[in-house]
mmCIF file of N, CA and C in Angstrom:
data_model
loop_
_atom_site.group_PDB
_atom_site.id
_atom_site.type_symbol
_atom_site.label_atom_id
_atom_site.label_comp_id
_atom_site.label_asym_id
_atom_site.label_seq_id
_atom_site.Cartn_x
_atom_site.Cartn_y
_atom_site.Cartn_z
ATOM 1 N N MET A 544 67.799 108.076 142.285
ATOM 2 C CA MET A 544 68.065 107.260 142.835
ATOM 3 C C MET A 544 69.348 107.364 143.667
ATOM 4 N N LYS A 545 69.246 106.822 144.932
ATOM 5 C CA LYS A 545 70.574 106.484 145.306
ATOM 6 C C LYS A 545 70.484 105.636 146.614
ATOM 7 N N ILE A 546 71.149 104.281 146.767
ATOM 8 C CA ILE A 546 71.475 103.910 147.753
ATOM 9 C C ILE A 546 72.719 103.840 148.318
ATOM 10 N N SER A 547 72.455 104.137 149.600
ATOM 11 C CA SER A 547 73.977 104.485 150.330
ATOM 12 C C SER A 547 73.859 103.728 151.679
ATOM 13 N N LYS A 548 75.345 103.483 151.991
ATOM 14 C CA LYS A 548 75.338 102.585 153.377
ATOM 15 C C LYS A 548 76.346 103.744 154.626
ATOM 16 N N VAL A 549 75.869 103.671 155.834
ATOM 17 C CA VAL A 549 76.377 104.686 156.625
ATOM 18 C C VAL A 549 76.945 103.692 157.578
ATOM 19 N N ASP A 550 77.695 103.846 158.612
ATOM 20 C CA ASP A 550 78.054 102.952 159.842
ATOM 21 C C ASP A 550 78.114 104.024 161.269
ATOM 22 N N VAL A 551 77.190 104.141 161.502
ATOM 23 C CA VAL A 551 76.861 105.106 162.906
ATOM 24 C C VAL A 551 76.737 103.770 164.651
ATOM 25 N N ILE A 552 77.182 104.735 165.551
ATOM 26 C CA ILE A 552 77.168 104.222 166.900
ATOM 27 C C ILE A 552 75.661 104.971 167.006
ATOM 28 N N LEU A 553 74.450 103.763 167.573
ATOM 29 C CA LEU A 553 73.389 104.210 168.201
ATOM 30 C C LEU A 553 73.122 103.108 169.209
ATOM 31 N N PHE A 554 72.021 103.597 170.069
ATOM 32 C CA PHE A 554 71.430 102.466 170.833
ATOM 33 C C PHE A 554 70.897 101.398 170.659
ATOM 34 N N CYS A 555 71.129 100.261 170.869
ATOM 35 C CA CYS A 555 70.552 98.891 170.624
ATOM 36 C C CYS A 555 69.539 98.348 171.805
ATOM 37 N N THR A 556 67.811 98.485 171.414
ATOM 38 C CA THR A 556 67.361 98.037 171.866
ATOM 39 C C THR A 556 67.416 96.348 173.111
ATOM 40 N N GLN A 557 68.205 95.724 171.764
ATOM 41 C CA GLN A 557 68.564 94.131 172.009
ATOM 42 C C GLN A 557 69.684 94.457 172.814
ATOM 43 N N CYS A 558 70.735 94.544 172.696
ATOM 44 C CA CYS A 558 71.958 94.477 173.412
ATOM 45 C C CYS A 558 71.948 95.441 174.596
ATOM 46 N N ASN A 559 70.900 96.383 174.443
ATOM 47 C CA ASN A 559 70.556 97.381 175.709
ATOM 48 C C ASN A 559 72.052 98.226 175.826
ATOM 49 N N GLU A 560 72.511 98.831 175.075
ATOM 50 C CA GLU A 560 73.768 99.829 174.823
ATOM 51 C C GLU A 560 73.920 99.994 173.622
ATOM 52 N N ASP A 561 74.500 100.766 173.601
ATOM 53 C CA ASP A 561 75.273 101.822 172.216
ATOM 54 C C ASP A 561 76.428 100.845 171.591
ATOM 55 N N THR A 562 75.813 100.411 170.099
ATOM 56 C CA THR A 562 76.824 99.630 169.454
ATOM 57 C C THR A 562 76.553 100.159 167.915
ATOM 58 N N ASP A 563 77.451 99.557 166.736
ATOM 59 C CA ASP A 563 77.952 99.990 165.658
ATOM 60 C C ASP A 563 76.451 99.352 164.962
ATOM 61 N N HIS A 564 76.291 100.475 164.699
ATOM 62 C CA HIS A 564 75.033 99.876 163.530
ATOM 63 C C HIS A 564 75.365 100.337 161.774
ATOM 64 N N GLU A 565 74.558 99.570 161.163
ATOM 65 C CA GLU A 565 74.640 100.131 159.753
ATOM 66 C C GLU A 565 73.443 100.467 158.938
ATOM 67 N N VAL A 566 73.729 101.575 158.765
ATOM 68 C CA VAL A 566 72.290 102.427 158.314
ATOM 69 C C VAL A 566 72.176 102.554 156.779
ATOM 70 N N ILE A 567 71.077 101.590 155.853
ATOM 71 C CA ILE A 567 70.823 101.858 154.456
ATOM 72 C C ILE A 567 70.005 103.002 154.252
ATOM 73 N N TYR A 568 70.491 103.775 153.395
ATOM 74 C CA TYR A 568 69.700 105.195 152.777
ATOM 75 C C TYR A 568 68.650 104.740 151.413
ATOM 76 N N PHE A 569 68.018 104.873 151.334
ATOM 77 C CA PHE A 569 67.670 104.935 149.843
ATOM 78 C C PHE A 569 66.460 106.312 149.125
ATOM 79 N N ASP A 570 67.704 106.859 148.699
ATOM 80 C CA ASP A 570 67.381 108.590 148.765
ATOM 81 C C ASP A 570 67.882 108.790 149.767
ATOM 82 N N SER A 571 67.035 109.799 150.531
ATOM 83 C CA SER A 571 67.456 110.621 151.230
ATOM 84 C C SER A 571 66.640 109.934 153.004
ATOM 85 N N GLU A 572 66.136 108.537 152.544
ATOM 86 C CA GLU A 572 64.938 107.890 153.435
ATOM 87 C C GLU A 572 65.680 107.057 153.998
ATOM 88 N N ILE A 573 65.809 106.727 155.374
ATOM 89 C CA ILE A 573 66.367 105.451 156.326
ATOM 90 C C ILE A 573 65.472 103.979 155.560
ATOM 91 N N GLU A 574 66.662 103.300 155.386
ATOM 92 C CA GLU A 574 64.918 102.103 155.209
ATOM 93 C C GLU A 574 65.575 100.979 155.743
ATOM 94 N N SER A 575 66.374 100.679 156.795
ATOM 95 C CA SER A 575 67.080 99.854 157.698
ATOM 96 C C SER A 575 68.188 100.393 158.318
ATOM 97 N N LEU A 576 68.454 99.854 159.410
ATOM 98 C CA LEU A 576 69.188 99.978 160.612
ATOM 99 C C LEU A 576 69.687 98.466 160.906
ATOM 100 N N THR A 577 70.708 98.020 161.013
ATOM 101 C CA THR A 577 71.096 96.961 161.408
ATOM 102 C C THR A 577 72.425 96.801 162.494
ATOM 103 N N CYS A 578 71.959 96.479 163.632
ATOM 104 C CA CYS A 578 73.089 96.148 165.094
ATOM 105 C C CYS A 578 73.756 95.458 164.551
ATOM 106 N N ILE A 579 75.368 95.849 164.450
ATOM 107 C CA ILE A 579 76.489 95.060 164.001
ATOM 108 C C ILE A 579 76.814 93.899 165.092
ATOM 109 N N GLU A 580 76.456 94.137 166.140
ATOM 110 C CA GLU A 580 76.302 93.193 167.373
ATOM 111 C C GLU A 580 75.474 92.353 167.476
ATOM 112 N N CYS A 581 74.526 92.189 167.531
ATOM 113 C CA CYS A 581 73.303 91.103 167.568
ATOM 114 C C CYS A 581 72.639 90.503 166.469
ATOM 115 N N GLY A 582 73.076 91.544 164.968
ATOM 116 C CA GLY A 582 72.294 91.319 163.956
ATOM 117 C C GLY A 582 70.895 91.907 163.788
ATOM 118 N N LYS A 583 70.273 92.616 165.037
ATOM 119 C CA LYS A 583 68.959 92.857 164.863
ATOM 120 C C LYS A 583 68.595 93.773 164.097
ATOM 121 N N THR A 584 67.726 93.903 162.778
ATOM 122 C CA THR A 584 67.430 94.641 161.740
ATOM 123 C C THR A 584 66.095 95.456 161.984
ATOM 124 N N THR A 585 65.792 96.773 161.511
ATOM 125 C CA THR A 585 64.732 96.982 161.603
ATOM 126 C C THR A 585 64.191 97.837 160.444
ATOM 127 N N GLY A 586 63.463 97.726 160.154
ATOM 128 C CA GLY A 586 62.863 98.003 158.414
ATOM 129 C C GLY A 586 63.502 97.261 157.392
ATOM 130 N N LEU A 587 63.372 97.718 156.737
ATOM 131 C CA LEU A 587 63.106 96.813 154.773
ATOM 132 C C LEU A 587 64.525 95.532 155.091
ATOM 133 N N ASN A 588 64.753 94.520 154.453
ATOM 134 C CA ASN A 588 66.058 93.723 154.600
ATOM 135 C C ASN A 588 66.373 94.280 153.343
ATOM 136 N N HIS A 589 67.810 93.602 153.102
ATOM 137 C CA HIS A 589 68.471 94.279 151.706
ATOM 138 C C HIS A 589 68.137 93.783 150.505
ATOM 139 N N SER A 590 67.635 92.348 150.413
ATOM 140 C CA SER A 590 66.810 92.371 149.593
ATOM 141 C C SER A 590 65.730 92.946 148.723
ATOM 142 N N GLU A 591 65.207 92.867 149.743
ATOM 143 C CA GLU A 591 63.884 94.042 149.462
ATOM 144 C C GLU A 591 64.334 95.080 148.856
ATOM 145 N N LEU A 592 65.164 95.731 149.773
ATOM 146 C CA LEU A 592 65.429 97.205 149.277
ATOM 147 C C LEU A 592 66.149 97.098 147.907
ATOM 148 N N LEU A 593 66.997 96.164 147.475
ATOM 149 C CA LEU A 593 67.361 96.088 146.361
ATOM 150 C C LEU A 593 66.445 95.634 145.236
ATOM 151 N N SER A 594 65.785 95.271 145.318
ATOM 152 C CA SER A 594 64.613 94.559 144.653
ATOM 153 C C SER A 594 63.569 95.824 144.484
ATOM 154 N N GLN A 595 63.439 96.498 145.125
ATOM 155 C CA GLN A 595 62.623 97.747 144.852
ATOM 156 C C GLN A 595 63.238 98.775 144.133
ATOM 157 N N TYR A 596 64.421 98.975 144.942
ATOM 158 C CA TYR A 596 65.180 99.972 143.765
ATOM 159 C C TYR A 596 65.551 99.508 142.372
ATOM 160 N N LYS A 597 65.825 98.356 142.066
ATOM 161 C CA LYS A 597 66.512 98.166 140.899
ATOM 162 C C LYS A 597 64.965 98.123 139.874
ATOM 163 N N HIS A 598 63.363 97.712 140.683
ATOM 164 C CA HIS A 598 62.299 97.728 140.002
ATOM 165 C C HIS A 598 62.108 99.570 139.658
ATOM 166 N N ASP A 599 62.420 100.109 140.531
ATOM 167 C CA ASP A 599 61.628 101.882 140.350
ATOM 168 C C ASP A 599 63.291 102.214 139.197
ATOM 169 N N TRP A 600 64.432 101.770 138.824
ATOM 170 C CA TRP A 600 65.662 101.812 138.337
ATOM 171 C C TRP A 600 64.818 101.438 137.078
ATOM 172 N N LEU A 601 64.385 100.261 136.692
ATOM 173 C CA LEU A 601 63.868 99.634 135.190
ATOM 174 C C LEU A 601 62.861 100.618 135.323
ATOM 175 N N THR A 602 61.385 101.381 135.839
ATOM 176 C CA THR A 602 60.694 101.900 135.772
ATOM 177 C C THR A 602 61.624 103.202 134.921
ATOM 178 N N ARG A 603 62.026 103.774 135.707
ATOM 179 C CA ARG A 603 62.819 104.830 134.800
ATOM 180 C C ARG A 603 63.516 104.927 133.452
ATOM 181 N N ILE A 604 64.009 103.691 133.683
ATOM 182 C CA ILE A 604 64.379 103.649 132.026
ATOM 183 C C ILE A 604 63.678 103.761 131.259
ATOM 184 N N ILE A 605 61.935 102.407 131.612
ATOM 185 C CA ILE A 605 61.083 102.218 130.466
ATOM 186 C C ILE A 605 60.205 103.859 130.232
ATOM 187 N N SER A 606 60.274 104.980 131.346
ATOM 188 C CA SER A 606 59.408 105.782 131.298
ATOM 189 C C SER A 606 60.320 106.968 130.114
ATOM 190 N N LYS A 607 61.754 106.705 130.314
ATOM 191 C CA LYS A 607 62.780 107.994 129.631
ATOM 192 C C LYS A 607 62.080 108.172 128.407
ATOM 193 N N PRO A 608 61.851 107.766 127.288
ATOM 194 C CA PRO A 608 61.179 108.202 126.281
ATOM 195 C C PRO A 608 59.841 108.909 126.083
ATOM 196 N N HIS A 609 59.117 108.766 127.110
ATOM 197 C CA HIS A 609 58.377 109.540 127.521
ATOM 198 C C HIS A 609 57.862 110.805 128.006
ATOM 199 N N ARG A 610 59.119 110.926 129.010
ATOM 200 C CA ARG A 610 59.841 111.746 129.594
ATOM 201 C C ARG A 610 60.574 113.152 128.991
ATOM 202 N N MET A 611 60.953 112.339 128.039
ATOM 203 C CA MET A 611 62.552 112.846 127.110
ATOM 204 C C MET A 611 60.925 114.048 125.956
ATOM 205 N N THR A 612 60.182 113.054 125.709
ATOM 206 C CA THR A 612 58.753 113.681 124.718
ATOM 207 C C THR A 612 58.275 114.952 124.997
ATOM 208 N N GLU A 613 57.939 114.655 126.478
ATOM 209 C CA GLU A 613 57.225 115.683 127.582
ATOM 210 C C GLU A 613 58.131 116.953 127.255
ATOM 211 N N GLU A 614 59.661 116.896 128.051
ATOM 212 C CA GLU A 614 60.493 117.557 127.897
ATOM 213 C C GLU A 614 60.613 118.272 126.209
ATOM 214 N N MET A 615 60.699 117.823 125.485
ATOM 215 C CA MET A 615 60.670 118.489 124.145
ATOM 216 C C MET A 615 59.396 119.195 123.820
ATOM 217 N N ARG A 616 58.219 118.896 124.130
ATOM 218 C CA ARG A 616 57.226 119.769 123.953
ATOM 219 C C ARG A 616 57.029 120.830 124.616
ATOM 220 N N LYS A 617 57.464 120.593 126.327
ATOM 221 C CA LYS A 617 57.769 122.196 126.750
ATOM 222 C C LYS A 617 58.524 123.350 126.580
ATOM 223 N N ASN A 618 59.977 123.014 125.691
ATOM 224 C CA ASN A 618 60.420 123.959 125.349
ATOM 225 C C ASN A 618 61.502 122.877 124.496
ATOM 226 N N LEU A 619 61.541 123.028 123.231
ATOM 227 C CA LEU A 619 62.499 122.772 122.326
ATOM 228 C C LEU A 619 63.680 122.959 122.531
ATOM 229 N N TYR A 620 63.899 124.321 122.818
ATOM 230 C CA TYR A 620 64.931 124.877 122.393
ATOM 231 C C TYR A 620 66.042 124.689 123.582
ATOM 232 N N ASP A 621 65.842 124.707 124.940
ATOM 233 C CA ASP A 621 66.226 123.920 126.064
ATOM 234 C C ASP A 621 66.443 122.482 125.843
ATOM 235 N N PHE A 622 65.727 121.943 125.527
ATOM 236 C CA PHE A 622 65.720 120.285 124.997
ATOM 237 C C PHE A 622 67.340 119.674 123.825
ATOM 238 N N ILE A 623 66.710 120.915 123.113
ATOM 239 C CA ILE A 623 67.873 120.593 121.999
ATOM 240 C C ILE A 623 69.307 121.206 122.617
ATOM 241 N N LYS A 624 69.316 122.145 123.180
ATOM 242 C CA LYS A 624 70.523 122.945 123.603
ATOM 243 C C LYS A 624 71.357 122.228 124.827
ATOM 244 N N ASN A 625 70.353 121.119 125.497
ATOM 245 C CA ASN A 625 71.173 120.572 126.823
ATOM 246 C C ASN A 625 71.682 118.673 126.715
ATOM 247 N N LEU A 626 70.397 118.640 124.864
ATOM 248 C CA LEU A 626 71.000 116.886 124.913
ATOM 249 C C LEU A 626 72.441 116.991 124.824
ATOM 250 N N PRO A 627 73.012 117.245 124.274
ATOM 251 C CA PRO A 627 74.699 116.944 124.285
ATOM 252 C C PRO A 627 75.342 116.740 125.418
ATOM 253 N N ALA A 628 75.117 117.822 126.271
ATOM 254 C CA ALA A 628 75.898 117.287 127.431
ATOM 255 C C ALA A 628 74.957 116.293 128.674
ATOM 256 N N ARG A 629 73.759 116.111 128.316
ATOM 257 C CA ARG A 629 73.191 114.860 128.913
ATOM 258 C C ARG A 629 73.810 113.759 128.299
ATOM 259 N N MET A 630 73.755 113.574 127.024
ATOM 260 C CA MET A 630 74.279 112.433 126.160
ATOM 261 C C MET A 630 75.580 111.951 126.974
ATOM 262 N N ILE A 631 76.290 112.972 127.214
ATOM 263 C CA ILE A 631 77.816 112.532 127.532
ATOM 264 C C ILE A 631 77.885 112.236 129.128
ATOM 265 N N THR A 632 76.853 112.952 129.826
ATOM 266 C CA THR A 632 77.166 112.711 131.677
ATOM 267 C C THR A 632 76.180 111.300 131.663
ATOM 268 N N LYS A 633 75.177 111.004 131.042
ATOM 269 C CA LYS A 633 74.007 109.786 131.727
ATOM 270 C C LYS A 633 74.662 108.680 131.743
ATOM 271 N N PRO A 634 75.164 108.250 130.346
ATOM 272 C CA PRO A 634 76.180 106.731 131.034
ATOM 273 C C PRO A 634 76.710 107.098 131.994
ATOM 274 N N LYS A 635 77.459 107.675 132.739
ATOM 275 C CA LYS A 635 78.430 107.926 134.013
ATOM 276 C C LYS A 635 77.560 107.613 135.163
ATOM 277 N N ARG A 636 76.437 108.443 135.195
ATOM 278 C CA ARG A 636 75.345 108.398 136.401
ATOM 279 C C ARG A 636 74.819 107.053 136.171
ATOM 280 N N VAL A 637 74.501 106.706 135.419
ATOM 281 C CA VAL A 637 73.945 105.003 135.071
ATOM 282 C C VAL A 637 75.188 104.213 135.661
ATOM 283 N N TYR A 638 76.158 104.422 135.380
ATOM 284 C CA TYR A 638 77.168 103.662 135.409
ATOM 285 C C TYR A 638 77.503 103.314 137.543
ATOM 286 N N ASN A 639 77.204 104.641 137.602
ATOM 287 C CA ASN A 639 77.409 104.780 139.387
ATOM 288 C C ASN A 639 76.443 104.413 139.886
ATOM 289 N N GLU A 640 75.063 104.541 139.461
ATOM 290 C CA GLU A 640 73.998 103.749 139.785
ATOM 291 C C GLU A 640 74.163 102.257 139.971
ATOM 292 N N VAL A 641 74.761 101.283 139.035
ATOM 293 C CA VAL A 641 75.112 100.106 138.838
ATOM 294 C C VAL A 641 75.831 99.730 139.961
ATOM 295 N N GLU A 642 76.762 100.626 140.187
ATOM 296 C CA GLU A 642 78.307 100.228 141.109
ATOM 297 C C GLU A 642 77.390 100.305 142.575
ATOM 298 N N ASP A 643 76.662 101.542 143.136
ATOM 299 C CA ASP A 643 75.998 101.397 144.048
ATOM 300 C C ASP A 643 75.555 100.048 144.306
ATOM 301 N N ILE A 644 74.879 99.418 143.362
ATOM 302 C CA ILE A 644 74.095 98.257 143.617
ATOM 303 C C ILE A 644 74.621 96.954 144.006
ATOM 304 N N LYS A 645 75.875 97.174 143.511
ATOM 305 C CA LYS A 645 76.831 95.842 143.663
ATOM 306 C C LYS A 645 77.503 95.822 144.543
ATOM 307 N N LYS A 646 77.862 97.507 144.829
ATOM 308 C CA LYS A 646 77.989 97.375 146.741
ATOM 309 C C LYS A 646 77.363 96.975 147.608
ATOM 310 N N ILE A 647 76.343 97.217 147.871
ATOM 311 C CA ILE A 647 75.348 96.881 148.557
ATOM 312 C C ILE A 647 75.019 95.339 148.609
ATOM 313 N N GLU A 648 74.805 94.794 147.513
ATOM 314 C CA GLU A 648 74.741 93.357 146.834
ATOM 315 C C GLU A 648 76.039 92.776 148.094
ATOM 316 N N LYS A 649 77.149 93.372 147.744
ATOM 317 C CA LYS A 649 77.755 92.386 148.333
ATOM 318 C C LYS A 649 78.451 92.468 149.989
ATOM 319 N N ASP A 650 77.755 93.856 150.115
ATOM 320 C CA ASP A 650 77.930 93.764 151.540
ATOM 321 C C ASP A 650 76.313 92.979 152.084
#
């Protein structure tokens, strides 16, 4: 799961003109649009978005042992073959997700 922020120019119905907007994506879906000029937000607010993201992240962490066990049962050879690389790259991926959350919380 990935949270990202993009600044774009869109038509604001409140301002009745094209203005800068901040678009927040959760994975590949738009979660909120905020007009920089008037502050009108459409969609989830940031705290709800971050709360949901943290909940999903915690759920993934808790379910990881079960998911790994299922992978092991399906194909032990591939599981063992890929495990060293996964153990090396996973901490970096988790770190990147935490940094994404921190960036969004600061904004």
